[in-house]
mmCIF file of C-alpha atoms in Angstrom:
data_model
loop_
_atom_site.group_PDB
_atom_site.id
_atom_site.type_symbol
_atom_site.label_atom_id
_atom_site.label_comp_id
_atom_site.label_asym_id
_atom_site.label_seq_id
_atom_site.Cartn_x
_atom_site.Cartn_y
_atom_site.Cartn_z
ATOM 1 C CA UNK A 1 -57.073 -39.748 -24.841
ATOM 2 C CA UNK A 2 -60.111 -37.515 -25.787
ATOM 3 C CA UNK A 3 -61.470 -35.242 -23.089
ATOM 4 C CA UNK A 4 -64.855 -34.157 -22.210
ATOM 5 C CA UNK A 5 -66.878 -33.237 -25.313
ATOM 6 C CA UNK A 6 -70.107 -30.977 -25.080
ATOM 7 C CA UNK A 7 -72.110 -30.273 -28.058
ATOM 8 C CA UNK A 8 -73.035 -27.699 -29.423
ATOM 9 C CA UNK A 9 -70.679 -25.047 -28.582
ATOM 10 C CA UNK A 10 -73.006 -22.072 -28.828
ATOM 11 C CA UNK A 11 -76.637 -22.143 -29.055
ATOM 12 C CA UNK A 12 -79.657 -19.275 -29.500
ATOM 13 C CA UNK A 13 -82.791 -19.812 -28.121
ATOM 14 C CA UNK A 14 -86.040 -18.128 -27.775
ATOM 15 C CA UNK A 15 -87.909 -17.887 -24.226
ATOM 16 C CA UNK A 16 -90.529 -20.575 -23.788
ATOM 17 C CA UNK A 17 -88.460 -22.834 -26.176
ATOM 18 C CA UNK A 18 -86.616 -25.888 -24.898
ATOM 19 C CA UNK A 19 -82.976 -26.964 -25.563
ATOM 20 C CA UNK A 20 -80.858 -30.342 -25.503
ATOM 21 C CA UNK A 21 -77.356 -29.980 -24.520
ATOM 22 C CA UNK A 22 -75.167 -33.258 -25.051
ATOM 23 C CA UNK A 23 -72.098 -34.241 -23.339
ATOM 24 C CA UNK A 24 -69.704 -37.320 -24.117
ATOM 25 C CA UNK A 25 -67.302 -38.085 -21.247
ATOM 26 C CA UNK A 26 -63.667 -39.347 -21.489
ATOM 27 C CA UNK A 27 -63.815 -42.955 -22.153
ATOM 28 C CA UNK A 28 -64.241 -45.251 -19.389
ATOM 29 C CA UNK A 29 -65.806 -42.697 -17.089
ATOM 30 C CA UNK A 30 -69.409 -43.599 -15.771
ATOM 31 C CA UNK A 31 -70.104 -40.275 -13.996
ATOM 32 C CA UNK A 32 -71.100 -37.144 -15.737
ATOM 33 C CA UNK A 33 -72.282 -33.780 -13.515
ATOM 34 C CA UNK A 34 -73.487 -30.930 -14.943
ATOM 35 C CA UNK A 35 -72.777 -27.462 -13.817
ATOM 36 C CA UNK A 36 -74.583 -23.715 -14.778
ATOM 37 C CA UNK A 37 -72.259 -21.036 -14.854
ATOM 38 C CA UNK A 38 -73.607 -17.215 -14.632
ATOM 39 C CA UNK A 39 -71.832 -14.207 -14.025
ATOM 40 C CA UNK A 40 -74.028 -13.453 -11.235
ATOM 41 C CA UNK A 41 -74.335 -16.981 -9.365
ATOM 42 C CA UNK A 42 -71.165 -18.299 -10.244
ATOM 43 C CA UNK A 43 -70.696 -22.121 -10.700
ATOM 44 C CA UNK A 44 -73.546 -23.927 -9.791
ATOM 45 C CA UNK A 45 -74.139 -27.868 -9.383
ATOM 46 C CA UNK A 46 -77.356 -29.479 -11.548
ATOM 47 C CA UNK A 47 -77.028 -32.665 -11.492
ATOM 48 C CA UNK A 48 -75.221 -36.231 -11.324
ATOM 49 C CA UNK A 49 -75.470 -39.371 -13.364
ATOM 50 C CA UNK A 50 -74.005 -42.174 -12.658
ATOM 51 C CA UNK A 51 -74.582 -45.822 -14.734
ATOM 52 C CA UNK A 52 -77.408 -44.669 -16.186
ATOM 53 C CA UNK A 53 -78.910 -43.195 -12.517
ATOM 54 C CA UNK A 54 -79.283 -39.969 -11.393
ATOM 55 C CA UNK A 55 -77.298 -39.914 -8.071
ATOM 56 C CA UNK A 56 -77.775 -36.214 -6.558
ATOM 57 C CA UNK A 57 -79.084 -33.287 -7.924
ATOM 58 C CA UNK A 58 -78.829 -29.505 -7.080
ATOM 59 C CA UNK A 59 -81.569 -27.082 -6.248
ATOM 60 C CA UNK A 60 -82.856 -25.959 -9.961
ATOM 61 C CA UNK A 61 -86.658 -26.030 -10.805
ATOM 62 C CA UNK A 62 -88.130 -29.112 -12.439
ATOM 63 C CA UNK A 63 -87.648 -27.979 -15.927
ATOM 64 C CA UNK A 64 -84.101 -28.566 -16.176
ATOM 65 C CA UNK A 65 -83.860 -32.671 -16.476
ATOM 66 C CA UNK A 66 -80.970 -34.885 -17.439
ATOM 67 C CA UNK A 67 -80.646 -38.580 -18.689
ATOM 68 C CA UNK A 68 -77.565 -40.702 -19.230
ATOM 69 C CA UNK A 69 -77.066 -43.191 -21.776
ATOM 70 C CA UNK A 70 -75.818 -46.771 -21.341
ATOM 71 C CA UNK A 71 -72.129 -45.162 -23.417
ATOM 72 C CA UNK A 72 -72.251 -43.079 -20.560
ATOM 73 C CA UNK A 73 -73.210 -40.054 -22.720
ATOM 74 C CA UNK A 74 -75.353 -37.628 -20.971
ATOM 75 C CA UNK A 75 -77.991 -35.104 -22.114
ATOM 76 C CA UNK A 76 -79.723 -32.144 -20.150
ATOM 77 C CA UNK A 77 -82.912 -30.399 -21.348
ATOM 78 C CA UNK A 78 -84.051 -27.430 -20.247
ATOM 79 C CA UNK A 79 -87.961 -27.046 -20.903
ATOM 80 C CA UNK A 80 -89.876 -23.706 -21.138
ATOM 81 C CA UNK A 81 -86.708 -21.559 -21.364
ATOM 82 C CA UNK A 82 -86.460 -18.277 -19.588
ATOM 83 C CA UNK A 83 -84.040 -15.324 -20.131
ATOM 84 C CA UNK A 84 -82.633 -15.918 -16.461
ATOM 85 C CA UNK A 85 -81.620 -19.867 -17.972
ATOM 86 C CA UNK A 86 -79.039 -18.010 -20.519
ATOM 87 C CA UNK A 87 -75.335 -19.373 -19.219
ATOM 88 C CA UNK A 88 -72.582 -21.405 -19.800
ATOM 89 C CA UNK A 89 -73.397 -25.093 -19.197
ATOM 90 C CA UNK A 90 -70.636 -27.275 -18.116
ATOM 91 C CA UNK A 91 -70.235 -31.379 -17.866
ATOM 92 C CA UNK A 92 -67.521 -32.768 -16.098
ATOM 93 C CA UNK A 93 -66.740 -36.724 -15.743
ATOM 94 C CA UNK A 94 -65.206 -38.802 -13.709
ATOM 95 C CA UNK A 95 -64.553 -42.395 -13.235
ATOM 96 C CA UNK A 96 -66.144 -42.410 -9.436
ATOM 97 C CA UNK A 97 -66.047 -40.078 -7.244
ATOM 98 C CA UNK A 98 -64.709 -36.517 -7.677
ATOM 99 C CA UNK A 99 -61.384 -37.872 -6.084
ATOM 100 C CA UNK A 100 -60.765 -39.697 -8.548
ATOM 101 C CA UNK A 101 -60.460 -36.918 -11.270
ATOM 102 C CA UNK A 102 -62.810 -34.926 -12.509
ATOM 103 C CA UNK A 103 -62.628 -33.501 -15.686
ATOM 104 C CA UNK A 104 -64.475 -30.535 -17.282
ATOM 105 C CA UNK A 105 -65.514 -29.797 -20.888
ATOM 106 C CA UNK A 106 -65.210 -26.786 -22.772
ATOM 107 C CA UNK A 107 -68.989 -26.142 -22.332
ATOM 108 C CA UNK A 108 -72.192 -24.911 -23.835
ATOM 109 C CA UNK A 109 -72.715 -21.037 -24.243
ATOM 110 C CA UNK A 110 -76.726 -20.851 -24.302
ATOM 111 C CA UNK A 111 -78.475 -17.334 -24.864
ATOM 112 C CA UNK A 112 -81.897 -16.998 -24.550
ATOM 113 C CA UNK A 113 -83.495 -14.055 -26.065
ATOM 114 C CA UNK B 1 -77.981 -21.614 -6.039
ATOM 115 C CA UNK B 2 -75.726 -23.018 -3.891
ATOM 116 C CA UNK B 3 -72.550 -21.198 -4.751
ATOM 117 C CA UNK B 4 -71.827 -17.959 -4.003
ATOM 118 C CA UNK B 5 -71.964 -16.138 -7.095
ATOM 119 C CA UNK B 6 -70.446 -12.389 -5.860
ATOM 120 C CA UNK B 7 -68.687 -9.753 -7.764
ATOM 121 C CA UNK B 8 -65.434 -11.579 -9.031
ATOM 122 C CA UNK B 9 -62.285 -9.900 -6.916
ATOM 123 C CA UNK B 10 -59.145 -9.509 -8.953
ATOM 124 C CA UNK B 11 -55.461 -9.984 -7.888
ATOM 125 C CA UNK B 12 -53.050 -8.038 -9.646
ATOM 126 C CA UNK B 13 -49.320 -8.987 -10.091
ATOM 127 C CA UNK B 14 -46.379 -8.483 -11.587
ATOM 128 C CA UNK B 15 -44.805 -11.127 -13.533
ATOM 129 C CA UNK B 16 -41.888 -13.105 -11.834
ATOM 130 C CA UNK B 17 -43.806 -12.395 -8.378
ATOM 131 C CA UNK B 18 -45.682 -14.822 -6.684
ATOM 132 C CA UNK B 19 -49.439 -15.089 -6.190
ATOM 133 C CA UNK B 20 -51.900 -16.065 -3.284
ATOM 134 C CA UNK B 21 -55.401 -16.538 -3.865
ATOM 135 C CA UNK B 22 -57.563 -17.222 -1.074
ATOM 136 C CA UNK B 23 -60.875 -18.997 -0.685
ATOM 137 C CA UNK B 24 -62.759 -19.881 2.363
ATOM 138 C CA UNK B 25 -65.689 -22.696 2.074
ATOM 139 C CA UNK B 26 -68.624 -23.419 3.592
ATOM 140 C CA UNK B 27 -69.497 -26.769 4.648
ATOM 141 C CA UNK B 28 -66.924 -28.535 7.901
ATOM 142 C CA UNK B 29 -67.951 -31.864 6.689
ATOM 143 C CA UNK B 30 -66.364 -31.371 3.294
ATOM 144 C CA UNK B 31 -63.130 -33.505 3.216
ATOM 145 C CA UNK B 32 -61.735 -33.005 -0.556
ATOM 146 C CA UNK B 33 -60.529 -29.674 -2.150
ATOM 147 C CA UNK B 34 -59.838 -28.815 -5.343
ATOM 148 C CA UNK B 35 -58.241 -25.400 -7.178
ATOM 149 C CA UNK B 36 -59.270 -24.992 -10.994
ATOM 150 C CA UNK B 37 -58.203 -22.397 -13.419
ATOM 151 C CA UNK B 38 -60.789 -21.101 -16.078
ATOM 152 C CA UNK B 39 -59.263 -19.629 -19.166
ATOM 153 C CA UNK B 40 -61.345 -17.497 -21.295
ATOM 154 C CA UNK B 41 -63.891 -19.757 -23.532
ATOM 155 C CA UNK B 42 -62.936 -22.836 -21.366
ATOM 156 C CA UNK B 43 -64.070 -25.204 -18.992
ATOM 157 C CA UNK B 44 -62.155 -25.075 -15.733
ATOM 158 C CA UNK B 45 -59.299 -27.253 -15.493
ATOM 159 C CA UNK B 46 -57.645 -28.951 -12.614
ATOM 160 C CA UNK B 47 -54.731 -27.544 -10.846
ATOM 161 C CA UNK B 48 -54.196 -29.350 -7.406
ATOM 162 C CA UNK B 49 -56.205 -30.994 -4.805
ATOM 163 C CA UNK B 50 -56.087 -31.357 -1.400
ATOM 164 C CA UNK B 51 -57.919 -33.952 1.566
ATOM 165 C CA UNK B 52 -58.882 -32.909 4.770
ATOM 166 C CA UNK B 53 -56.210 -35.026 6.275
ATOM 167 C CA UNK B 54 -53.304 -32.655 4.948
ATOM 168 C CA UNK B 55 -52.834 -29.095 6.020
ATOM 169 C CA UNK B 56 -50.184 -28.634 2.736
ATOM 170 C CA UNK B 57 -49.848 -30.144 -0.703
ATOM 171 C CA UNK B 58 -47.304 -28.771 -3.811
ATOM 172 C CA UNK B 59 -47.441 -29.577 -7.091
ATOM 173 C CA UNK B 60 -45.364 -27.882 -9.850
ATOM 174 C CA UNK B 61 -44.971 -24.050 -8.783
ATOM 175 C CA UNK B 62 -48.295 -24.489 -7.059
ATOM 176 C CA UNK B 63 -49.159 -25.327 -3.232
ATOM 177 C CA UNK B 64 -52.339 -25.607 -1.625
ATOM 178 C CA UNK B 65 -52.631 -24.972 1.822
ATOM 179 C CA UNK B 66 -55.929 -25.686 4.344
ATOM 180 C CA UNK B 67 -56.974 -24.415 7.417
ATOM 181 C CA UNK B 68 -59.780 -26.264 8.956
ATOM 182 C CA UNK B 69 -60.056 -24.231 12.060
ATOM 183 C CA UNK B 70 -61.536 -21.214 9.790
ATOM 184 C CA UNK B 71 -62.584 -23.339 6.851
ATOM 185 C CA UNK B 72 -59.673 -21.445 4.446
ATOM 186 C CA UNK B 73 -57.764 -22.697 1.398
ATOM 187 C CA UNK B 74 -55.228 -20.531 0.062
ATOM 188 C CA UNK B 75 -53.564 -21.337 -3.515
ATOM 189 C CA UNK B 76 -49.742 -20.008 -4.105
ATOM 190 C CA UNK B 77 -48.312 -19.817 -7.406
ATOM 191 C CA UNK B 78 -44.576 -19.330 -7.489
ATOM 192 C CA UNK B 79 -42.980 -17.211 -10.228
ATOM 193 C CA UNK B 80 -46.511 -15.769 -11.450
ATOM 194 C CA UNK B 81 -46.195 -16.268 -15.644
ATOM 195 C CA UNK B 82 -48.512 -14.296 -17.917
ATOM 196 C CA UNK B 83 -50.199 -17.280 -19.088
ATOM 197 C CA UNK B 84 -51.299 -18.106 -15.177
ATOM 198 C CA UNK B 85 -53.600 -15.094 -15.977
ATOM 199 C CA UNK B 86 -57.280 -16.709 -15.655
ATOM 200 C CA UNK B 87 -60.025 -16.914 -13.103
ATOM 201 C CA UNK B 88 -59.008 -19.084 -10.215
ATOM 202 C CA UNK B 89 -61.866 -21.263 -8.313
ATOM 203 C CA UNK B 90 -61.597 -23.253 -5.255
ATOM 204 C CA UNK B 91 -64.465 -26.304 -5.082
ATOM 205 C CA UNK B 92 -65.179 -28.606 -2.000
ATOM 206 C CA UNK B 93 -67.083 -31.445 -1.991
ATOM 207 C CA UNK B 94 -68.066 -34.393 1.108
ATOM 208 C CA UNK B 95 -67.064 -37.949 0.021
ATOM 209 C CA UNK B 96 -70.871 -39.012 1.001
ATOM 210 C CA UNK B 97 -72.186 -36.169 -1.929
ATOM 211 C CA UNK B 98 -70.862 -38.149 -4.594
ATOM 212 C CA UNK B 99 -69.693 -36.034 -7.101
ATOM 213 C CA UNK B 100 -71.173 -32.909 -6.208
ATOM 214 C CA UNK B 101 -68.820 -29.701 -6.161
ATOM 215 C CA UNK B 102 -69.587 -26.390 -4.334
ATOM 216 C CA UNK B 103 -67.723 -23.756 -6.031
ATOM 217 C CA UNK B 104 -66.175 -20.554 -4.437
ATOM 218 C CA UNK B 105 -66.959 -17.200 -6.233
ATOM 219 C CA UNK B 106 -63.563 -16.916 -7.982
ATOM 220 C CA UNK B 107 -60.774 -14.763 -8.308
ATOM 221 C CA UNK B 108 -59.437 -13.264 -11.314
ATOM 222 C CA UNK B 109 -55.671 -13.138 -11.310
ATOM 223 C CA UNK B 110 -54.233 -10.546 -14.048
ATOM 224 C CA UNK B 111 -50.476 -11.218 -14.601
ATOM 225 C CA UNK B 112 -48.464 -7.798 -15.899
ATOM 226 C CA UNK B 113 -45.212 -7.983 -17.656
#
């Protein structure tokens, strides 16, 4: 079966712009979680959506937001980009909780210049 | 952020040797633990998991040990191969926290022929 698909793979944006990243989960999975990965801070949880509702949120500023559609696809948005937002953004899908299987996509590499 | 993103330690081993990667987790209430492997340009890939009611779990060439007393996890890889070269992360979750995973800083495994 198809895995978790993230688009685009690479993005270059300018400080102050906004960006939208997309994640298509494994078919049948209703949970999508987002993570930010940087060399300095490692992998950090951003938020999780289940059936179009945000169930959990990490410690990130309000510039980071997300949503989930009825087909379980999810988007995350970062407004007013800062240089420090440069990172690999990963999404993971699951049928329920992490204990039922949690599969990551290959990520979107965002560079802010 | 919530995960510790410190300088990434490296474990160098010879092909055919056994590797042991260690991880300290942070939350005594965590009840599910996962080891992931991440290769360059890819998202984390599931290796093996363990629930808090177990001390040991074995997979194909891999074994995870859990010591709840000292909040410590280890991943043992038998007969390490060049294809095992990657960064390895442990992650913890709490069943009441839905799909929020807290990741360790990671260990780079370098396998030399």
